[in-house]
mmCIF file of C-alpha atoms and ligand atoms in Angstrom:
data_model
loop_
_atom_site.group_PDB
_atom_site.id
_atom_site.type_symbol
_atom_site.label_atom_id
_atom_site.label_comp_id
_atom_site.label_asym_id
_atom_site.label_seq_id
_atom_site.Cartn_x
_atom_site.Cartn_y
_atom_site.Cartn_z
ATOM 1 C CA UNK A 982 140.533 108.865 -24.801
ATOM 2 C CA UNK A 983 143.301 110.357 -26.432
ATOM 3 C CA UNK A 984 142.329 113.224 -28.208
ATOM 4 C CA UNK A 985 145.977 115.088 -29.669
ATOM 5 C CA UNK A 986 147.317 113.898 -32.829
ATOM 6 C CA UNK A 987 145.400 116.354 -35.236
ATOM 7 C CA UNK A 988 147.055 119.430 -36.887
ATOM 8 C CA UNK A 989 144.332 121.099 -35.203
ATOM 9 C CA UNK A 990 144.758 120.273 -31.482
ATOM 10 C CA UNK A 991 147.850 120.759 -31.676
ATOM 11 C CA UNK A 992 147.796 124.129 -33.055
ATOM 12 C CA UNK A 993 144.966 125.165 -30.289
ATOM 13 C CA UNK A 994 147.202 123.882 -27.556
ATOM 14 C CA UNK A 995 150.298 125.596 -29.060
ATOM 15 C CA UNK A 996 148.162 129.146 -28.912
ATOM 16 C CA UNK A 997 146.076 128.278 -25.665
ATOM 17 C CA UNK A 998 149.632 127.914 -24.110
ATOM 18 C CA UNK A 999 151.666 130.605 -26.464
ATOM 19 C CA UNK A 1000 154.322 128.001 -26.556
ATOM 20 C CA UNK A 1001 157.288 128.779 -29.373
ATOM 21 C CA UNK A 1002 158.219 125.381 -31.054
ATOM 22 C CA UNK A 1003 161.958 124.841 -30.348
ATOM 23 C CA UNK A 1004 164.305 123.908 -33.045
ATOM 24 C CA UNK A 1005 167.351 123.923 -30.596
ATOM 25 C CA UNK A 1006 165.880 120.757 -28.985
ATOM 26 C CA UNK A 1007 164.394 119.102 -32.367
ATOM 27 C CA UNK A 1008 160.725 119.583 -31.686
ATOM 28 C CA UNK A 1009 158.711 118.016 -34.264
ATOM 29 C CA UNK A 1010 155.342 116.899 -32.588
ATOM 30 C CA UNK A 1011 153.237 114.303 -34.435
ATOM 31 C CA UNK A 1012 150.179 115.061 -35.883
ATOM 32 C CA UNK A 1013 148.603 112.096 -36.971
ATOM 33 C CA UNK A 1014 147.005 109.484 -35.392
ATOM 34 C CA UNK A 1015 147.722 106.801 -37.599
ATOM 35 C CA UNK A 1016 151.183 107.087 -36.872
ATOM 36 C CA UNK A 1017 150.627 107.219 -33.238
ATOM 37 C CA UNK A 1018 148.492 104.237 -33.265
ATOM 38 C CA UNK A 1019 151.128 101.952 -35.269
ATOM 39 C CA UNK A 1020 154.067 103.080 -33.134
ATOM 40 C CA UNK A 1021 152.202 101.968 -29.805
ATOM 41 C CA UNK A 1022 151.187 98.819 -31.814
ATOM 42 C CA UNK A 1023 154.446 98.046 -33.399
ATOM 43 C CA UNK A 1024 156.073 98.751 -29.660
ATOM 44 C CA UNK A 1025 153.203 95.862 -28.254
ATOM 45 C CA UNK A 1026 152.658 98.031 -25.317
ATOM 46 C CA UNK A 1027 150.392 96.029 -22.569
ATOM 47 C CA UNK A 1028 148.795 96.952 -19.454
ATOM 48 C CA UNK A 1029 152.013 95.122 -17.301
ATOM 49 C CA UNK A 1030 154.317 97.398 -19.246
ATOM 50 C CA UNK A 1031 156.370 100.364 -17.982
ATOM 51 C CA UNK A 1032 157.115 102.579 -21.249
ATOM 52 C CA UNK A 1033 159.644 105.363 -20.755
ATOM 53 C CA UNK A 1034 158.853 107.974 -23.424
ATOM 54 C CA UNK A 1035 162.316 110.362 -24.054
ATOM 55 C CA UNK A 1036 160.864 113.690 -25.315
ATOM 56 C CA UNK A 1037 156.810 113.681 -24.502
ATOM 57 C CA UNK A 1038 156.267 117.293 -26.281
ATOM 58 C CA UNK A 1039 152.926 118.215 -26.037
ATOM 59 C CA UNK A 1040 151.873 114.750 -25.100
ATOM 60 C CA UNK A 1041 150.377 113.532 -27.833
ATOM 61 C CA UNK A 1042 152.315 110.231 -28.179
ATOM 62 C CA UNK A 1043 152.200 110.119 -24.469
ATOM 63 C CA UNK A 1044 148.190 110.172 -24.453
ATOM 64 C CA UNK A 1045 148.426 106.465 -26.846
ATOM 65 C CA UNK A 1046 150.938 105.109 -24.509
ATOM 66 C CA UNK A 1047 148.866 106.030 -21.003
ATOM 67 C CA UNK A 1048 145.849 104.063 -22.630
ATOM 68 C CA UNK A 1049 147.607 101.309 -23.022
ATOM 69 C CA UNK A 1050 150.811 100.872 -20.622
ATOM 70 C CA UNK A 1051 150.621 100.316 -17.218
ATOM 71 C CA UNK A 1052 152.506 102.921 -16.099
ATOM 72 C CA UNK A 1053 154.473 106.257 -18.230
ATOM 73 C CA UNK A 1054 157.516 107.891 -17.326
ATOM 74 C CA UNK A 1055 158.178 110.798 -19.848
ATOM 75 C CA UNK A 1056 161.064 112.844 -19.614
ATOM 76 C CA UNK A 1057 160.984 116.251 -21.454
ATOM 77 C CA UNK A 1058 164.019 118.925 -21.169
ATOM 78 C CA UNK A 1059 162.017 121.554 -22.142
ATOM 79 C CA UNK A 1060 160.569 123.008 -18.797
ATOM 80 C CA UNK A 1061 158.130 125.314 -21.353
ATOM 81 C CA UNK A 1062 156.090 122.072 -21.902
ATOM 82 C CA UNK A 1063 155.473 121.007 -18.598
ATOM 83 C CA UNK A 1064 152.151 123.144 -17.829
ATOM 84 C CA UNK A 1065 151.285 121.624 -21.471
ATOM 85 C CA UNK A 1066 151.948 118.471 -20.215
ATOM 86 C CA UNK A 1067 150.251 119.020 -17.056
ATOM 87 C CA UNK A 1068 146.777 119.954 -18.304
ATOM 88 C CA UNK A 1069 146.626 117.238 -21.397
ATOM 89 C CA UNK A 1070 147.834 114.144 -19.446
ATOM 90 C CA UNK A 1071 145.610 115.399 -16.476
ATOM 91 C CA UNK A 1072 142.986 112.600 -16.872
ATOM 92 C CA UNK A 1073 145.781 110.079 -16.722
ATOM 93 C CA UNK A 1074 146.651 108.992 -13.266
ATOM 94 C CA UNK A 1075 150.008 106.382 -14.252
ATOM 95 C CA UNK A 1076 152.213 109.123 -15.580
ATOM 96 C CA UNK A 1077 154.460 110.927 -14.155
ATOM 97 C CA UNK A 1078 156.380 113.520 -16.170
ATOM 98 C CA UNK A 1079 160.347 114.496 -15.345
ATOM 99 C CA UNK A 1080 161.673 117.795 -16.375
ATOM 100 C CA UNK A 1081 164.617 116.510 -16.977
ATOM 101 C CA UNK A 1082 167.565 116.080 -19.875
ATOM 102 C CA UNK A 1083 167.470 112.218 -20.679
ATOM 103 C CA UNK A 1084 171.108 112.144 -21.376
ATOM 104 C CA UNK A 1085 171.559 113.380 -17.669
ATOM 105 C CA UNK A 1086 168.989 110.813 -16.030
ATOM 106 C CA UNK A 1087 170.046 107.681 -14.247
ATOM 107 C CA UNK A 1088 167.221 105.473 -15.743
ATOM 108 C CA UNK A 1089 168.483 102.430 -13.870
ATOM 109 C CA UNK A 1090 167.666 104.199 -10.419
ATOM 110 C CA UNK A 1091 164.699 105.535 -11.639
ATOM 111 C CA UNK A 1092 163.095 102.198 -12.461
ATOM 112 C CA UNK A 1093 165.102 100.567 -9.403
ATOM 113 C CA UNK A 1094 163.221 102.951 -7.195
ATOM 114 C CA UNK A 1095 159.930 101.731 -8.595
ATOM 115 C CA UNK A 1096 160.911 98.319 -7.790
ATOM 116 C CA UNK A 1097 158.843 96.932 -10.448
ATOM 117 C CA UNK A 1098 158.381 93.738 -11.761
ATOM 118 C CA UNK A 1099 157.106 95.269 -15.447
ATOM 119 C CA UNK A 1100 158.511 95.311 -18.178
ATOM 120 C CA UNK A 1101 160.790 98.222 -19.438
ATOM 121 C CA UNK A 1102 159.835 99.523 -23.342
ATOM 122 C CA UNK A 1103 161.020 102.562 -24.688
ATOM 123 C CA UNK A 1104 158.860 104.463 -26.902
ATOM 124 C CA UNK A 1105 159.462 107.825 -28.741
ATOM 125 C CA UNK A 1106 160.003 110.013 -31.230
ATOM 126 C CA UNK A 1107 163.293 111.275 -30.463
ATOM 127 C CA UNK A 1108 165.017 114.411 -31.294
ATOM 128 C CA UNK A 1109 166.937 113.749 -34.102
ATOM 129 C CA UNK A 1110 170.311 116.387 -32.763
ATOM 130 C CA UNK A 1111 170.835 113.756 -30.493
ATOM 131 C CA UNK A 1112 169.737 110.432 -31.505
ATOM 132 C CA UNK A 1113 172.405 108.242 -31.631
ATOM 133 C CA UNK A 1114 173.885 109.106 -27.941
ATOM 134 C CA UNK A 1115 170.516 107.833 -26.437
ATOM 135 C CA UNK A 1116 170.575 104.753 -28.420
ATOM 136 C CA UNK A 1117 173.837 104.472 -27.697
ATOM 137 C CA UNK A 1118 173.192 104.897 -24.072
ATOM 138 C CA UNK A 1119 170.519 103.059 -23.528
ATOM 139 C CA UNK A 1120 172.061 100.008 -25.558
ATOM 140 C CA UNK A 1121 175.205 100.529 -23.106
ATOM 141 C CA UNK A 1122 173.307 100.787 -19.958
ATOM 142 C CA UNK A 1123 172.777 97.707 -18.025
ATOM 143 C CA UNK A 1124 168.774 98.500 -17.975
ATOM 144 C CA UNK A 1125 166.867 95.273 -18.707
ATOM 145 C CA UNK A 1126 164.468 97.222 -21.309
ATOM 146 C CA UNK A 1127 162.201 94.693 -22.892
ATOM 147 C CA UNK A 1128 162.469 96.830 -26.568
ATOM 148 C CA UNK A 1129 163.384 100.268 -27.983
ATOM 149 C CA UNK A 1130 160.552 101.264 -30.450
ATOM 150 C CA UNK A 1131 161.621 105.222 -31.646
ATOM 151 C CA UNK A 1132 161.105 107.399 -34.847
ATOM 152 C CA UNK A 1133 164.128 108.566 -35.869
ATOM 153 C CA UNK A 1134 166.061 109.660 -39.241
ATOM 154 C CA UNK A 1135 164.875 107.208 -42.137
ATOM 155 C CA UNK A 1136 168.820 107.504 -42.571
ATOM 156 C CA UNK A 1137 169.865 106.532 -39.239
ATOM 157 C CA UNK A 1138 167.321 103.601 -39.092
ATOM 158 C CA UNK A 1139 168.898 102.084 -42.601
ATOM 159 C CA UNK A 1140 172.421 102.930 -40.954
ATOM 160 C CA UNK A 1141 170.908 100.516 -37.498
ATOM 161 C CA UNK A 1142 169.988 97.830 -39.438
ATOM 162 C CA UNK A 1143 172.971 98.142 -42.320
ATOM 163 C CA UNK A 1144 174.699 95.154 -43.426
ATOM 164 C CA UNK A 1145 178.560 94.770 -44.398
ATOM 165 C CA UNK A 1146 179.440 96.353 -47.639
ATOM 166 C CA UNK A 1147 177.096 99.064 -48.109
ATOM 167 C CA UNK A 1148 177.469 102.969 -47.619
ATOM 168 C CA UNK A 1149 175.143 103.153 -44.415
ATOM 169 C CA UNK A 1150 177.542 100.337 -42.379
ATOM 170 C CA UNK A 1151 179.192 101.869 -40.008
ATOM 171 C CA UNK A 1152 179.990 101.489 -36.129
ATOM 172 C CA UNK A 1153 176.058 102.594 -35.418
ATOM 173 C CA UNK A 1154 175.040 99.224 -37.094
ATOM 174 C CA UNK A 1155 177.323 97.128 -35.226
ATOM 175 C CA UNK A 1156 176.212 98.322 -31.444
ATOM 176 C CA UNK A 1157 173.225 98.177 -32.464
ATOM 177 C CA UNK A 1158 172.938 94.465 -34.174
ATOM 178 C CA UNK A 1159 175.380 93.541 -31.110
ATOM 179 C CA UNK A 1160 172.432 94.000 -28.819
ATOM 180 C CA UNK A 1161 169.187 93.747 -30.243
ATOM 181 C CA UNK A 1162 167.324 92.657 -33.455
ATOM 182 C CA UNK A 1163 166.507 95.892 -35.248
ATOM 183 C CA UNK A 1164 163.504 95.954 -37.444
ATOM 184 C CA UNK A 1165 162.075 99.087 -39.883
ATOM 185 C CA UNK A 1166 158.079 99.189 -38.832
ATOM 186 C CA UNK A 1167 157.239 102.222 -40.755
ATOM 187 C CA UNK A 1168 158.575 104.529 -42.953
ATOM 188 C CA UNK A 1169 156.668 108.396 -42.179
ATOM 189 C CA UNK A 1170 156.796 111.153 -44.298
ATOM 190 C CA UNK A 1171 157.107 114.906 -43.496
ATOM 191 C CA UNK A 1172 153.341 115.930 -43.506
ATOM 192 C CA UNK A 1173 152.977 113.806 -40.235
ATOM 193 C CA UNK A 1174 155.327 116.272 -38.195
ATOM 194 C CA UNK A 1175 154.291 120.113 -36.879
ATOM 195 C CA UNK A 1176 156.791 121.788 -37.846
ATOM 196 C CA UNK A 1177 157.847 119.599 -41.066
ATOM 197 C CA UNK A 1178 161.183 117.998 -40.561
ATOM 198 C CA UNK A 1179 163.514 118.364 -43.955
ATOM 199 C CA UNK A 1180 164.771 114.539 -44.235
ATOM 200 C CA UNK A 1181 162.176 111.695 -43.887
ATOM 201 C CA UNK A 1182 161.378 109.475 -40.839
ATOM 202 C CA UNK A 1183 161.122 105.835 -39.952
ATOM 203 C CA UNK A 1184 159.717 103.934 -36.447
ATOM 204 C CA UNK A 1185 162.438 101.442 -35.880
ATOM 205 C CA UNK A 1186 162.000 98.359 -33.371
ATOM 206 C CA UNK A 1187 164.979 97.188 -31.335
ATOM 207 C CA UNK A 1188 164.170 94.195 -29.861
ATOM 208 C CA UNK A 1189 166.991 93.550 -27.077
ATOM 209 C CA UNK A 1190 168.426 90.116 -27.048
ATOM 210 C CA UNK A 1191 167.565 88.350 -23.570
ATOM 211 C CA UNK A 1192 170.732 86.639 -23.421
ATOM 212 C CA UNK A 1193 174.236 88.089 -25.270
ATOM 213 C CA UNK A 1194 174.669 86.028 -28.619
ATOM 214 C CA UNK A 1195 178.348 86.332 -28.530
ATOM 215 C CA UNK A 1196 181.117 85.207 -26.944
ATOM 216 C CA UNK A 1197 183.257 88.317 -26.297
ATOM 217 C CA UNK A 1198 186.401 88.519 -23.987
ATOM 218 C CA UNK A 1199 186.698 92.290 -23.805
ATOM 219 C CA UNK A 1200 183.544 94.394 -24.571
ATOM 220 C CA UNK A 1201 185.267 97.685 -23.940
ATOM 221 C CA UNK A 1202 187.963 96.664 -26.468
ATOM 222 C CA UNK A 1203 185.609 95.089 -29.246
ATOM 223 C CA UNK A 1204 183.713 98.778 -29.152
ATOM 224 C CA UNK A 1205 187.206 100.582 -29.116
ATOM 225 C CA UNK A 1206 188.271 98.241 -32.469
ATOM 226 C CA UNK A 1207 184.915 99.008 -33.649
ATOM 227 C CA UNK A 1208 184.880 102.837 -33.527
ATOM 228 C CA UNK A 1209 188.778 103.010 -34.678
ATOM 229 C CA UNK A 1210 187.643 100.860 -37.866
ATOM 230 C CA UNK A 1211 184.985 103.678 -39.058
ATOM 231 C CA UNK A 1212 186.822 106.713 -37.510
ATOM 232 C CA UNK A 1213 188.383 107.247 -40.998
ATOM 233 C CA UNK A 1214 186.313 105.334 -43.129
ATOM 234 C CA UNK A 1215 188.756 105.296 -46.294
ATOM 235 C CA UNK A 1216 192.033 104.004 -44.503
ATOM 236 C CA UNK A 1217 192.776 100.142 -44.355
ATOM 237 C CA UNK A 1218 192.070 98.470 -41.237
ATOM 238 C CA UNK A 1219 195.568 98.217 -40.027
ATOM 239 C CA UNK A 1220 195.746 101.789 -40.589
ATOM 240 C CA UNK A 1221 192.294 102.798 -38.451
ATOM 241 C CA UNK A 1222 193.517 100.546 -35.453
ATOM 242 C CA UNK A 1223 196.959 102.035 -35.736
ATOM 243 C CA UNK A 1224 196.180 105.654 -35.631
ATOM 244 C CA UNK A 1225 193.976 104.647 -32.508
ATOM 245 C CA UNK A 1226 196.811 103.157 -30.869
ATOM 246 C CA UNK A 1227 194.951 99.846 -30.347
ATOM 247 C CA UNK A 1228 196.851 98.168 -27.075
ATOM 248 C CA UNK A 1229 199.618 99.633 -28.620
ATOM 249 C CA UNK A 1230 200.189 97.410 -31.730
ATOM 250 C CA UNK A 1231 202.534 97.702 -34.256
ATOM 251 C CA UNK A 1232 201.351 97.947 -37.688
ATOM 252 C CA UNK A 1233 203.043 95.038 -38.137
ATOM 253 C CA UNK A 1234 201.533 92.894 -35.478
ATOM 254 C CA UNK A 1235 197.976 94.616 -36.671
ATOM 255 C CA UNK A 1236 198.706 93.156 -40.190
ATOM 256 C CA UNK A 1237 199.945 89.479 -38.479
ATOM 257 C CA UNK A 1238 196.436 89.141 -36.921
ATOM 258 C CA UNK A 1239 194.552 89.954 -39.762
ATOM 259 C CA UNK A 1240 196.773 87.635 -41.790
ATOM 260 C CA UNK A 1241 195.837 84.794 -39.292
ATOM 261 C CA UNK A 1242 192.256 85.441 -39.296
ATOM 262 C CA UNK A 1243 192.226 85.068 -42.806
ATOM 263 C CA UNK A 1244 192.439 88.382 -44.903
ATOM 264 C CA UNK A 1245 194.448 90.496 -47.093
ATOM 265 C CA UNK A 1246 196.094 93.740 -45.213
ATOM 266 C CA UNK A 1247 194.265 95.943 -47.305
ATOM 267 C CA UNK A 1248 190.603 94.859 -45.680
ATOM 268 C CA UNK A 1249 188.616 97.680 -44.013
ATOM 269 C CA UNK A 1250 186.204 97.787 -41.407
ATOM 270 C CA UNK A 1251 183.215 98.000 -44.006
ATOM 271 C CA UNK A 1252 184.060 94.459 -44.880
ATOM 272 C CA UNK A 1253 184.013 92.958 -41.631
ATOM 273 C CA UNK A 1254 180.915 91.367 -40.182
ATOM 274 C CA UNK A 1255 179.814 91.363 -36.130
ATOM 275 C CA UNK A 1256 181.208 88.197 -36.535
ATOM 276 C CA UNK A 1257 184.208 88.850 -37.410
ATOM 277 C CA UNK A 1258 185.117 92.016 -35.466
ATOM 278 C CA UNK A 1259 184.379 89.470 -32.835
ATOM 279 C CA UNK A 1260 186.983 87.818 -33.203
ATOM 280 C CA UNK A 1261 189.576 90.185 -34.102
ATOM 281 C CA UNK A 1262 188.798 91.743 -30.772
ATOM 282 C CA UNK A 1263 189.244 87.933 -29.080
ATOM 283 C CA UNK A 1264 192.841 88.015 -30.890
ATOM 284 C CA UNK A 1265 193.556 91.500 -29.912
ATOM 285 C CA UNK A 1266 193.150 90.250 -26.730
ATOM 286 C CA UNK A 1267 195.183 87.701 -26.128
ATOM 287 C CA UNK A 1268 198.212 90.012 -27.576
HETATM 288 N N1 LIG B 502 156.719 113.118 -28.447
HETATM 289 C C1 LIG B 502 156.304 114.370 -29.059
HETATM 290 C C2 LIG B 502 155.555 114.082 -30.341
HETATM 291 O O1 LIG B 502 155.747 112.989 -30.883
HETATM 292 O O2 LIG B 502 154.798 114.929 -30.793
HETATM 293 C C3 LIG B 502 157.493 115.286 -29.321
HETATM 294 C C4 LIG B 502 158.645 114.700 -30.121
HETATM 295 S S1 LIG B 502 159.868 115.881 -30.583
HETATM 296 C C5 LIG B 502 160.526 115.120 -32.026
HETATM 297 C C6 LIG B 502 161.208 115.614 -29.439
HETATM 298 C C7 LIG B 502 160.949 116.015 -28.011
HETATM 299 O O3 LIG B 502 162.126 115.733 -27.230
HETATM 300 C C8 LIG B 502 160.667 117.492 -27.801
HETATM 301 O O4 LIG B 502 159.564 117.640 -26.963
HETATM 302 C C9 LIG B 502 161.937 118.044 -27.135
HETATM 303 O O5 LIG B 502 161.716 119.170 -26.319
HETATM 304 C C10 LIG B 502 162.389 116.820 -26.348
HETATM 305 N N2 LIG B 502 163.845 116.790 -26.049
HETATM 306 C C11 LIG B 502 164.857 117.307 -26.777
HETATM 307 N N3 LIG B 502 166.049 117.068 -26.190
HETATM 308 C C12 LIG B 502 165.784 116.364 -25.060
HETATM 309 C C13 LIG B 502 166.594 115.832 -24.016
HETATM 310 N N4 LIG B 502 167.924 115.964 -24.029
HETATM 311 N N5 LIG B 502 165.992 115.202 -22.984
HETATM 312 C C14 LIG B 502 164.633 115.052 -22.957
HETATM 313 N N6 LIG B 502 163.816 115.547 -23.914
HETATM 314 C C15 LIG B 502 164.372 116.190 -24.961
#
């Protein structure tokens, strides 16, 4: 049974181990079990599932997911926690634990070595210093992961599943609603975290798309267009994909494309759908 997620177990391992919470690597470990119980809900985790948690801490979350996956992988950079780790996941027999920095690891030979036919969720709750390169990464990679189900930022989960137009749309939004369906399952305030975090949290659920919903020529190129739109968020869009030297374009062939496609030269990236970066990239292209 898993027994963490109380302020008090927590504390008693903490002291049993004389472990020193590290802010350097965003340790915030859960201490409520209603939270843990919705995330492992909310991720649907099965018994023919193999859930890689990214950042097991004491092994609280880790405990849920053991009880109900078929098989763990957590990967924890902080070499501190792994005694922790060893003594509360010691009545679990399908996890193994990786001391290891997750932006380092080659997930796609890890699971390859396993040669498994599960299927791949990823569950945590991430360090927020370095959220968006492992969503970025793991979006990027060509792992077939079922669904990424992680408390992050409240901020960055609103900036995931932003829509054209607002404040919080921005190049995060468009990898991320390139590749999956992104959907806010809870919203979790700062009393659920040892030590409290200063902003507020949300579990969001990426659901991967099986097949690609778009028809892109150049992926590379769509992603450069992409990040060149938001680098300076004020400037035009002829002036973003300038500055980035986009293929090379002229301003003036930048402004003949957009013309073609339909807008004014003055549009910026905040404006433009997945849609329609699309198929400026597709244009781009053929240049
Ligand atoms: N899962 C635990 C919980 O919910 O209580 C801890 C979550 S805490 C927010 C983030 C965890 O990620 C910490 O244990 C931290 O040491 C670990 N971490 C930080 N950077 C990491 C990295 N680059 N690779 C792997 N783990 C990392």
């Amino acid at each position: 049974m898993a027994e963490l997620g109380s302020p008090k177990k927590t504390i008693e391992i903490i002291k049993k181990f004389d472990f020193i919470i590290q802010k350097k690597f965003g340790q915030n470990f859960l201490i409520d079990s209603n939270v843990l119980e919705k995330i492992v809900k909310e991720a649907d985790i099965n018994d023919n599932d193999l859930v890689i948690e990214i950042g097991p801490g004491i092994g609280t979350l880790t405990q849920y997911l053991c009880e109900a996956a078929n098989e763990v992988i957590a990967i924890e950079i902080d070499k501190k926690l792994i005694p922790i780790l060893n003594e509360t996941l010691s009545d679990y027999n399908n996890v193994t634990i990786l001391n290891q920095d997750i932006l380092k690891t080659d997930l796609e030979q890890l699971i390859n070595n396993k040669k498994i036919s599960k299927t791949v969720k990823v569950v945590a709750n991430l360090p927020y210093y370095i959220t968006t390169p492992i969503v970025m990464d793991l979006l990027e990679s060509r792992l077939e992961v079922d669904s990424i189900t992680v408390m992050v930022q409240k901020e960055v989960a609103e900036r995931m599943k932003a829509n054209p137009g607002t404040k919080e749309y921005g190049a995060l939004s468009l990898a991320v609603q390139y590749y999956c369906e992104p959907e806010i399952v809870a919203n979790v305030p700062a009393s659920c975290f040892m030590p409290r975090p200063k902003v507020g949290s949300s579990v969001i659920k990426l659901s991967r798309y099986k097949t690609l919903q778009f028809n892109v020529e150049d992926e590379k190129l769509l992603f450069q267009i992409i990040r060149a739109s938001f680098n300076q968020r004020r400037k035009t869009l002829v002036n973003g994909l300038y500055n980035s030297s986009i293929k090379n374009l002229s301003k003036i062939q930048i402004a003949e494309v957009l013309i073609e496609l339909g807008y004014l030269t003055n549009v910026r990236g905040e404006d433009l759908n997945l849609e329609a970066f699309i198929a400026l990239s597709n244009k781009i292209n053929r240049i």
